[in-house]
């Protein structure tokens, strides 16, 4: 009988070892997933909640040049794959959201709250287009941000021109007359891996009124040929938002802090 039991015991030990290996690998994979959540857009669990808390503090713990780089380069980001370069021409004082956002957009974002709003305005290399980009830091956790993102997608809220973000005009620059009637293209993005809403809005620097503004992401996906697209404004709205969002993610991933 002992001889007959030996293979059984060996198989049991093999299963125990295999289970232990799987557990170790599983923990490693979970750890990697948590570490990469900022880059993948995933959220959930204690790690995500901890990441949310750290990200929510970024508005006052990160240098402005890190969140809004003085120059943004968009290789192939323009019409026909042309390169774009955008230069920052002004940064707004950090503020709350009331007054800085259209009331209807503020109402749509109300479920996640507003801790702080950061804004900067850029111009293109020809100074013919101006773009305001914003980072809205919310009070919400992962579930609320995911719910808001789902609502924006299900109801196409990001495509509604009555929910366009407001621009930040900068005196003495090409954006001096950048007002609500000059808005030509925009994008609003609710992140799910951080308590942040990223948005941008673009217009002509000559202050012309735009009667048919186009949501950047939809216009580019559908190949629309309206004036904002033909003039490259939709590319500016999308390209600048893309790069500021990437800067935010890189900063969160590396834990960059303001020098003491």
PDB file of C-alpha atoms in Angstrom:
ATOM      1  CA  UNK A   1       0.000   0.000   0.000  1.00  0.00           C
ATOM      2  CA  UNK A   2       2.737   2.585   0.766  1.00  0.00           C
ATOM      3  CA  UNK A   3       4.151   1.993  -2.715  1.00  0.00           C
ATOM      4  CA  UNK A   4       0.723   2.580  -4.234  1.00  0.00           C
ATOM      5  CA  UNK A   5       0.284   5.820  -2.264  1.00  0.00           C
ATOM      6  CA  UNK A   6       3.581   7.355  -3.454  1.00  0.00           C
ATOM      7  CA  UNK A   7       2.377   8.457  -6.912  1.00  0.00           C
ATOM      8  CA  UNK A   8      -0.766   9.944  -5.338  1.00  0.00           C
ATOM      9  CA  UNK A   9       1.274  11.921  -2.838  1.00  0.00           C
ATOM     10  CA  UNK A  10       3.562  13.013  -5.666  1.00  0.00           C
ATOM     11  CA  UNK A  11       0.611  14.199  -7.711  1.00  0.00           C
ATOM     12  CA  UNK A  12      -0.789  16.088  -4.710  1.00  0.00           C
ATOM     13  CA  UNK A  13       2.558  17.788  -4.113  1.00  0.00           C
ATOM     14  CA  UNK A  14       2.681  18.677  -7.818  1.00  0.00           C
ATOM     15  CA  UNK A  15      -0.761  20.245  -7.608  1.00  0.00           C
ATOM     16  CA  UNK A  16       0.214  22.248  -4.524  1.00  0.00           C
ATOM     17  CA  UNK A  17       3.369  23.521  -6.236  1.00  0.00           C
ATOM     18  CA  UNK A  18       1.426  24.392  -9.395  1.00  0.00           C
ATOM     19  CA  UNK A  19      -1.184  26.246  -7.343  1.00  0.00           C
ATOM     20  CA  UNK A  20       1.528  28.197  -5.545  1.00  0.00           C
ATOM     21  CA  UNK A  21       3.143  29.128  -8.859  1.00  0.00           C
ATOM     22  CA  UNK A  22      -0.208  30.269 -10.231  1.00  0.00           C
ATOM     23  CA  UNK A  23      -0.809  32.347  -7.111  1.00  0.00           C
ATOM     24  CA  UNK A  24       2.570  34.059  -7.461  1.00  0.00           C
ATOM     25  CA  UNK A  25       1.999  34.701 -11.141  1.00  0.00           C
ATOM     26  CA  UNK A  26      -1.508  35.964 -10.417  1.00  0.00           C
ATOM     27  CA  UNK A  27      -0.248  38.421  -7.814  1.00  0.00           C
ATOM     28  CA  UNK A  28       2.399  39.607 -10.248  1.00  0.00           C
ATOM     29  CA  UNK A  29      -0.157  40.124 -12.984  1.00  0.00           C
ATOM     30  CA  UNK A  30      -2.481  41.997 -10.653  1.00  0.00           C
ATOM     31  CA  UNK A  31       0.390  44.182  -9.508  1.00  0.00           C
ATOM     32  CA  UNK A  32       1.298  44.921 -13.117  1.00  0.00           C
ATOM     33  CA  UNK A  33      -2.299  45.756 -13.925  1.00  0.00           C
ATOM     34  CA  UNK A  34      -2.498  48.163 -11.000  1.00  0.00           C
ATOM     35  CA  UNK A  35       0.777  49.831 -11.954  1.00  0.00           C
ATOM     36  CA  UNK A  36      -0.401  50.197 -15.546  1.00  0.00           C
ATOM     37  CA  UNK A  37      -3.913  51.416 -14.793  1.00  0.00           C
ATOM     38  CA  UNK A  38      -3.015  55.027 -15.621  1.00  0.00           C
ATOM     39  CA  UNK A  39      -1.836  53.992 -19.056  1.00  0.00           C
ATOM     40  CA  UNK A  40      -4.560  51.495 -19.890  1.00  0.00           C
ATOM     41  CA  UNK A  41      -7.634  53.371 -18.713  1.00  0.00           C
ATOM     42  CA  UNK A  42      -8.647  50.652 -16.268  1.00  0.00           C
ATOM     43  CA  UNK A  43      -9.997  51.443 -12.827  1.00  0.00           C
ATOM     44  CA  UNK A  44     -11.223  49.538  -9.804  1.00  0.00           C
ATOM     45  CA  UNK A  45     -10.222  48.249  -6.395  1.00  0.00           C
ATOM     46  CA  UNK A  46      -8.099  49.723  -3.636  1.00  0.00           C
ATOM     47  CA  UNK A  47      -5.190  50.544  -5.969  1.00  0.00           C
ATOM     48  CA  UNK A  48      -7.466  52.560  -8.224  1.00  0.00           C
ATOM     49  CA  UNK A  49      -8.923  54.439  -5.260  1.00  0.00           C
ATOM     50  CA  UNK A  50      -5.418  55.224  -4.011  1.00  0.00           C
ATOM     51  CA  UNK A  51      -4.443  56.370  -7.480  1.00  0.00           C
ATOM     52  CA  UNK A  52      -7.511  58.612  -7.598  1.00  0.00           C
ATOM     53  CA  UNK A  53      -6.528  60.269  -4.334  1.00  0.00           C
ATOM     54  CA  UNK A  54      -3.008  60.974  -5.584  1.00  0.00           C
ATOM     55  CA  UNK A  55      -4.236  62.205  -8.961  1.00  0.00           C
ATOM     56  CA  UNK A  56      -6.728  64.550  -7.337  1.00  0.00           C
ATOM     57  CA  UNK A  57      -3.849  66.376  -5.655  1.00  0.00           C
ATOM     58  CA  UNK A  58      -1.978  66.949  -8.912  1.00  0.00           C
ATOM     59  CA  UNK A  59      -3.603  70.304  -9.585  1.00  0.00           C
ATOM     60  CA  UNK A  60      -1.539  71.937  -6.806  1.00  0.00           C
ATOM     61  CA  UNK A  61       1.436  69.555  -6.608  1.00  0.00           C
ATOM     62  CA  UNK A  62       2.577  69.601 -10.240  1.00  0.00           C
ATOM     63  CA  UNK A  63       4.405  72.428 -12.073  1.00  0.00           C
ATOM     64  CA  UNK A  64       2.291  74.177 -14.687  1.00  0.00           C
ATOM     65  CA  UNK A  65       4.912  73.497 -17.355  1.00  0.00           C
ATOM     66  CA  UNK A  66       4.438  69.778 -16.743  1.00  0.00           C
ATOM     67  CA  UNK A  67       0.658  69.774 -17.088  1.00  0.00           C
ATOM     68  CA  UNK A  68       0.626  72.407 -19.847  1.00  0.00           C
ATOM     69  CA  UNK A  69       3.985  72.257 -21.660  1.00  0.00           C
ATOM     70  CA  UNK A  70       5.098  75.594 -23.194  1.00  0.00           C
ATOM     71  CA  UNK A  71       5.294  73.883 -26.590  1.00  0.00           C
ATOM     72  CA  UNK A  72       3.363  70.896 -27.891  1.00  0.00           C
ATOM     73  CA  UNK A  73       4.512  69.005 -30.953  1.00  0.00           C
ATOM     74  CA  UNK A  74       2.059  67.059 -33.066  1.00  0.00           C
ATOM     75  CA  UNK A  75       3.905  64.902 -35.564  1.00  0.00           C
ATOM     76  CA  UNK A  76       1.395  64.032 -38.272  1.00  0.00           C
ATOM     77  CA  UNK A  77      -1.426  65.572 -36.216  1.00  0.00           C
ATOM     78  CA  UNK A  78      -2.646  68.042 -38.851  1.00  0.00           C
ATOM     79  CA  UNK A  79      -4.721  67.725 -42.024  1.00  0.00           C
ATOM     80  CA  UNK A  80      -3.249  65.194 -44.406  1.00  0.00           C
ATOM     81  CA  UNK A  81      -0.775  64.043 -41.769  1.00  0.00           C
ATOM     82  CA  UNK A  82       0.959  67.421 -41.599  1.00  0.00           C
ATOM     83  CA  UNK A  83       3.006  68.209 -38.520  1.00  0.00           C
ATOM     84  CA  UNK A  84       1.646  70.733 -36.024  1.00  0.00           C
ATOM     85  CA  UNK A  85       3.319  72.816 -33.337  1.00  0.00           C
ATOM     86  CA  UNK A  86       1.349  74.672 -30.696  1.00  0.00           C
ATOM     87  CA  UNK A  87       2.704  77.342 -28.357  1.00  0.00           C
ATOM     88  CA  UNK A  88       1.209  78.182 -24.989  1.00  0.00           C
ATOM     89  CA  UNK A  89       0.248  81.853 -24.785  1.00  0.00           C
ATOM     90  CA  UNK A  90      -1.512  82.002 -21.441  1.00  0.00           C
ATOM     91  CA  UNK A  91      -2.440  80.076 -18.318  1.00  0.00           C
ATOM     92  CA  UNK A  92      -5.550  80.934 -16.324  1.00  0.00           C
ATOM     93  CA  UNK A  93      -5.403  81.190 -12.527  1.00  0.00           C
ATOM     94  CA  UNK A  94      -6.681  77.923 -11.067  1.00  0.00           C
ATOM     95  CA  UNK A  95     -10.325  78.262 -10.172  1.00  0.00           C
ATOM     96  CA  UNK A  96     -13.600  76.579  -9.465  1.00  0.00           C
ATOM     97  CA  UNK A  97     -15.894  75.598 -12.312  1.00  0.00           C
ATOM     98  CA  UNK A  98     -18.722  78.111 -11.882  1.00  0.00           C
ATOM     99  CA  UNK A  99     -18.339  80.863 -14.463  1.00  0.00           C
ATOM    100  CA  UNK A 100     -15.499  79.078 -16.262  1.00  0.00           C
ATOM    101  CA  UNK A 101     -17.839  76.474 -17.788  1.00  0.00           C
ATOM    102  CA  UNK A 102     -21.137  76.916 -19.567  1.00  0.00           C
ATOM    103  CA  UNK A 103     -23.977  76.287 -17.059  1.00  0.00           C
ATOM    104  CA  UNK A 104     -25.382  73.382 -19.076  1.00  0.00           C
ATOM    105  CA  UNK A 105     -21.992  71.641 -19.268  1.00  0.00           C
ATOM    106  CA  UNK A 106     -21.508  72.307 -15.571  1.00  0.00           C
ATOM    107  CA  UNK A 107     -24.857  70.628 -14.912  1.00  0.00           C
ATOM    108  CA  UNK A 108     -23.859  67.586 -16.985  1.00  0.00           C
ATOM    109  CA  UNK A 109     -20.643  67.268 -14.966  1.00  0.00           C
ATOM    110  CA  UNK A 110     -22.342  67.899 -11.613  1.00  0.00           C
ATOM    111  CA  UNK A 111     -22.500  64.186 -10.622  1.00  0.00           C
ATOM    112  CA  UNK A 112     -18.684  64.095 -10.276  1.00  0.00           C
ATOM    113  CA  UNK A 113     -18.241  67.525  -8.676  1.00  0.00           C
ATOM    114  CA  UNK A 114     -15.442  70.016  -9.187  1.00  0.00           C
ATOM    115  CA  UNK A 115     -12.362  70.265  -6.979  1.00  0.00           C
ATOM    116  CA  UNK A 116     -10.378  72.585  -9.257  1.00  0.00           C
ATOM    117  CA  UNK A 117     -10.179  73.695 -12.883  1.00  0.00           C
ATOM    118  CA  UNK A 118      -6.894  74.379 -14.680  1.00  0.00           C
ATOM    119  CA  UNK A 119      -6.838  76.014 -18.136  1.00  0.00           C
ATOM    120  CA  UNK A 120      -4.287  77.130 -20.691  1.00  0.00           C
ATOM    121  CA  UNK A 121      -4.568  78.594 -24.178  1.00  0.00           C
ATOM    122  CA  UNK A 122      -2.353  77.721 -27.139  1.00  0.00           C
ATOM    123  CA  UNK A 123      -1.924  79.047 -30.657  1.00  0.00           C
ATOM    124  CA  UNK A 124      -0.702  77.294 -33.767  1.00  0.00           C
ATOM    125  CA  UNK A 125       2.516  78.130 -35.636  1.00  0.00           C
ATOM    126  CA  UNK A 126       0.707  80.633 -37.882  1.00  0.00           C
ATOM    127  CA  UNK A 127      -1.156  82.306 -34.998  1.00  0.00           C
ATOM    128  CA  UNK A 128      -4.360  81.815 -36.979  1.00  0.00           C
ATOM    129  CA  UNK A 129      -5.982  79.347 -34.580  1.00  0.00           C
ATOM    130  CA  UNK A 130      -6.320  79.410 -30.799  1.00  0.00           C
ATOM    131  CA  UNK A 131      -7.199  76.572 -28.442  1.00  0.00           C
ATOM    132  CA  UNK A 132      -8.108  76.473 -24.767  1.00  0.00           C
ATOM    133  CA  UNK A 133      -7.449  73.182 -23.005  1.00  0.00           C
ATOM    134  CA  UNK A 134      -8.751  72.378 -19.541  1.00  0.00           C
ATOM    135  CA  UNK A 135      -8.191  69.834 -16.779  1.00  0.00           C
ATOM    136  CA  UNK A 136     -11.146  69.555 -14.435  1.00  0.00           C
ATOM    137  CA  UNK A 137     -10.253  67.671 -11.254  1.00  0.00           C
ATOM    138  CA  UNK A 138     -13.372  66.070  -9.804  1.00  0.00           C
ATOM    139  CA  UNK A 139     -14.509  64.878  -6.382  1.00  0.00           C
ATOM    140  CA  UNK A 140     -15.616  61.490  -7.728  1.00  0.00           C
ATOM    141  CA  UNK A 141     -14.324  57.958  -7.362  1.00  0.00           C
ATOM    142  CA  UNK A 142     -13.879  55.300 -10.063  1.00  0.00           C
ATOM    143  CA  UNK A 143     -17.528  54.215 -10.161  1.00  0.00           C
ATOM    144  CA  UNK A 144     -18.895  57.728 -10.586  1.00  0.00           C
ATOM    145  CA  UNK A 145     -16.353  58.577 -13.284  1.00  0.00           C
ATOM    146  CA  UNK A 146     -17.164  55.364 -15.159  1.00  0.00           C
ATOM    147  CA  UNK A 147     -20.883  56.136 -14.921  1.00  0.00           C
ATOM    148  CA  UNK A 148     -20.379  59.653 -16.262  1.00  0.00           C
ATOM    149  CA  UNK A 149     -18.218  58.414 -19.122  1.00  0.00           C
ATOM    150  CA  UNK A 150     -20.875  55.860 -20.024  1.00  0.00           C
ATOM    151  CA  UNK A 151     -23.526  58.562 -20.006  1.00  0.00           C
ATOM    152  CA  UNK A 152     -21.427  60.827 -22.244  1.00  0.00           C
ATOM    153  CA  UNK A 153     -21.063  57.938 -24.675  1.00  0.00           C
ATOM    154  CA  UNK A 154     -24.643  56.666 -24.545  1.00  0.00           C
ATOM    155  CA  UNK A 155     -26.189  60.127 -24.925  1.00  0.00           C
ATOM    156  CA  UNK A 156     -23.476  61.596 -27.214  1.00  0.00           C
ATOM    157  CA  UNK A 157     -23.084  64.507 -24.799  1.00  0.00           C
ATOM    158  CA  UNK A 158     -19.611  65.234 -26.119  1.00  0.00           C
ATOM    159  CA  UNK A 159     -21.093  66.009 -29.547  1.00  0.00           C
ATOM    160  CA  UNK A 160     -23.675  68.542 -28.369  1.00  0.00           C
ATOM    161  CA  UNK A 161     -22.771  72.120 -29.222  1.00  0.00           C
ATOM    162  CA  UNK A 162     -24.808  73.384 -26.260  1.00  0.00           C
ATOM    163  CA  UNK A 163     -22.295  71.564 -24.038  1.00  0.00           C
ATOM    164  CA  UNK A 164     -19.178  73.120 -25.565  1.00  0.00           C
ATOM    165  CA  UNK A 165     -16.497  74.258 -23.110  1.00  0.00           C
ATOM    166  CA  UNK A 166     -15.813  77.962 -22.812  1.00  0.00           C
ATOM    167  CA  UNK A 167     -12.532  79.451 -24.071  1.00  0.00           C
ATOM    168  CA  UNK A 168      -9.974  81.341 -22.040  1.00  0.00           C
ATOM    169  CA  UNK A 169      -9.128  84.622 -23.778  1.00  0.00           C
ATOM    170  CA  UNK A 170      -5.647  86.009 -23.153  1.00  0.00           C
ATOM    171  CA  UNK A 171      -5.132  89.773 -23.438  1.00  0.00           C
ATOM    172  CA  UNK A 172      -2.424  90.955 -25.814  1.00  0.00           C
ATOM    173  CA  UNK A 173      -2.249  87.624 -27.679  1.00  0.00           C
ATOM    174  CA  UNK A 174      -3.922  86.066 -30.735  1.00  0.00           C
ATOM    175  CA  UNK A 175      -6.536  84.747 -28.279  1.00  0.00           C
ATOM    176  CA  UNK A 176      -7.525  88.194 -27.010  1.00  0.00           C
ATOM    177  CA  UNK A 177     -10.940  87.999 -28.719  1.00  0.00           C
ATOM    178  CA  UNK A 178     -11.521  84.281 -28.262  1.00  0.00           C
ATOM    179  CA  UNK A 179     -15.092  84.185 -26.989  1.00  0.00           C
ATOM    180  CA  UNK A 180     -18.087  81.875 -27.011  1.00  0.00           C
ATOM    181  CA  UNK A 181     -19.167  82.917 -30.533  1.00  0.00           C
ATOM    182  CA  UNK A 182     -15.713  82.067 -31.897  1.00  0.00           C
ATOM    183  CA  UNK A 183     -15.824  78.426 -30.818  1.00  0.00           C
ATOM    184  CA  UNK A 184     -15.382  76.185 -33.865  1.00  0.00           C
ATOM    185  CA  UNK A 185     -14.440  72.726 -32.581  1.00  0.00           C
ATOM    186  CA  UNK A 186     -14.151  70.969 -29.254  1.00  0.00           C
ATOM    187  CA  UNK A 187     -13.721  67.703 -27.379  1.00  0.00           C
ATOM    188  CA  UNK A 188     -14.726  66.627 -23.853  1.00  0.00           C
ATOM    189  CA  UNK A 189     -13.232  63.457 -22.367  1.00  0.00           C
ATOM    190  CA  UNK A 190     -14.234  61.866 -19.077  1.00  0.00           C
ATOM    191  CA  UNK A 191     -11.322  59.746 -17.836  1.00  0.00           C
ATOM    192  CA  UNK A 192     -12.035  56.553 -15.924  1.00  0.00           C
ATOM    193  CA  UNK A 193      -8.566  55.949 -14.484  1.00  0.00           C
ATOM    194  CA  UNK A 194      -8.403  59.333 -12.779  1.00  0.00           C
ATOM    195  CA  UNK A 195     -10.822  61.914 -11.353  1.00  0.00           C
ATOM    196  CA  UNK A 196     -10.211  64.229 -14.317  1.00  0.00           C
ATOM    197  CA  UNK A 197     -12.199  65.582 -17.265  1.00  0.00           C
ATOM    198  CA  UNK A 198     -10.000  66.764 -20.149  1.00  0.00           C
ATOM    199  CA  UNK A 199     -11.444  69.197 -22.668  1.00  0.00           C
ATOM    200  CA  UNK A 200     -10.387  71.575 -25.401  1.00  0.00           C
ATOM    201  CA  UNK A 201     -12.079  74.178 -27.584  1.00  0.00           C
ATOM    202  CA  UNK A 202     -10.633  75.834 -30.689  1.00  0.00           C
ATOM    203  CA  UNK A 203     -11.463  78.924 -32.734  1.00  0.00           C
ATOM    204  CA  UNK A 204     -10.067  81.313 -35.333  1.00  0.00           C
ATOM    205  CA  UNK A 205      -7.684  83.940 -34.007  1.00  0.00           C
ATOM    206  CA  UNK A 206      -9.300  86.663 -36.137  1.00  0.00           C
ATOM    207  CA  UNK A 207     -12.416  86.494 -33.929  1.00  0.00           C
ATOM    208  CA  UNK A 208     -14.760  85.450 -36.729  1.00  0.00           C
ATOM    209  CA  UNK A 209     -18.112  84.065 -35.615  1.00  0.00           C
ATOM    210  CA  UNK A 210     -18.639  80.348 -36.244  1.00  0.00           C
ATOM    211  CA  UNK A 211     -22.214  79.262 -36.948  1.00  0.00           C
ATOM    212  CA  UNK A 212     -21.613  75.513 -37.347  1.00  0.00           C
ATOM    213  CA  UNK A 213     -19.063  74.281 -34.791  1.00  0.00           C
ATOM    214  CA  UNK A 214     -17.958  70.665 -35.126  1.00  0.00           C
ATOM    215  CA  UNK A 215     -17.127  68.148 -32.371  1.00  0.00           C
ATOM    216  CA  UNK A 216     -13.518  67.214 -33.128  1.00  0.00           C
ATOM    217  CA  UNK A 217     -13.576  63.465 -32.568  1.00  0.00           C
ATOM    218  CA  UNK A 218     -16.785  62.827 -34.505  1.00  0.00           C
ATOM    219  CA  UNK A 219     -15.892  65.189 -37.363  1.00  0.00           C
ATOM    220  CA  UNK A 220     -12.520  63.526 -37.888  1.00  0.00           C
ATOM    221  CA  UNK A 221     -13.926  60.000 -37.589  1.00  0.00           C
ATOM    222  CA  UNK A 222     -16.640  60.725 -40.142  1.00  0.00           C
ATOM    223  CA  UNK A 223     -14.421  62.661 -42.553  1.00  0.00           C
ATOM    224  CA  UNK A 224     -16.521  65.819 -42.356  1.00  0.00           C
ATOM    225  CA  UNK A 225     -15.451  68.646 -44.676  1.00  0.00           C
ATOM    226  CA  UNK A 226     -16.935  71.625 -42.813  1.00  0.00           C
ATOM    227  CA  UNK A 227     -14.895  74.807 -42.362  1.00  0.00           C
ATOM    228  CA  UNK A 228     -13.454  73.902 -38.916  1.00  0.00           C
ATOM    229  CA  UNK A 229     -12.142  70.641 -40.375  1.00  0.00           C
ATOM    230  CA  UNK A 230     -10.804  72.174 -43.584  1.00  0.00           C
ATOM    231  CA  UNK A 231      -9.037  74.896 -41.596  1.00  0.00           C
ATOM    232  CA  UNK A 232      -7.463  72.344 -39.276  1.00  0.00           C
ATOM    233  CA  UNK A 233      -9.278  73.515 -36.140  1.00  0.00           C
ATOM    234  CA  UNK A 234     -10.705  70.088 -35.346  1.00  0.00           C
ATOM    235  CA  UNK A 235      -7.168  68.692 -35.613  1.00  0.00           C
ATOM    236  CA  UNK A 236      -5.965  71.337 -33.155  1.00  0.00           C
ATOM    237  CA  UNK A 237      -8.742  70.588 -30.666  1.00  0.00           C
ATOM    238  CA  UNK A 238      -8.028  66.859 -30.758  1.00  0.00           C
ATOM    239  CA  UNK A 239      -4.233  67.116 -30.969  1.00  0.00           C
ATOM    240  CA  UNK A 240      -3.831  69.488 -28.035  1.00  0.00           C
ATOM    241  CA  UNK A 241      -6.244  67.523 -25.837  1.00  0.00           C
ATOM    242  CA  UNK A 242      -4.383  64.310 -26.730  1.00  0.00           C
ATOM    243  CA  UNK A 243      -1.018  65.711 -25.693  1.00  0.00           C
ATOM    244  CA  UNK A 244      -2.168  67.357 -22.489  1.00  0.00           C
ATOM    245  CA  UNK A 245      -3.908  64.129 -21.503  1.00  0.00           C
ATOM    246  CA  UNK A 246      -0.688  62.215 -22.181  1.00  0.00           C
ATOM    247  CA  UNK A 247       1.295  64.689 -20.072  1.00  0.00           C
ATOM    248  CA  UNK A 248      -1.166  64.159 -17.235  1.00  0.00           C
ATOM    249  CA  UNK A 249      -0.805  60.386 -17.458  1.00  0.00           C
ATOM    250  CA  UNK A 250       3.000  60.511 -17.612  1.00  0.00           C
ATOM    251  CA  UNK A 251       3.095  62.760 -14.570  1.00  0.00           C
ATOM    252  CA  UNK A 252       0.800  60.478 -12.593  1.00  0.00           C
ATOM    253  CA  UNK A 253       2.802  57.409 -13.603  1.00  0.00           C
ATOM    254  CA  UNK A 254       6.165  58.893 -12.588  1.00  0.00           C
ATOM    255  CA  UNK A 255       4.917  60.711  -9.496  1.00  0.00           C
ATOM    256  CA  UNK A 256       6.388  64.064 -10.546  1.00  0.00           C
ATOM    257  CA  UNK A 257       6.000  66.664  -7.802  1.00  0.00           C
ATOM    258  CA  UNK A 258       6.611  70.378  -7.574  1.00  0.00           C
ATOM    259  CA  UNK A 259      10.097  71.161  -6.179  1.00  0.00           C
ATOM    260  CA  UNK A 260       9.961  72.152  -2.498  1.00  0.00           C
TER     261      UNK A 260
END
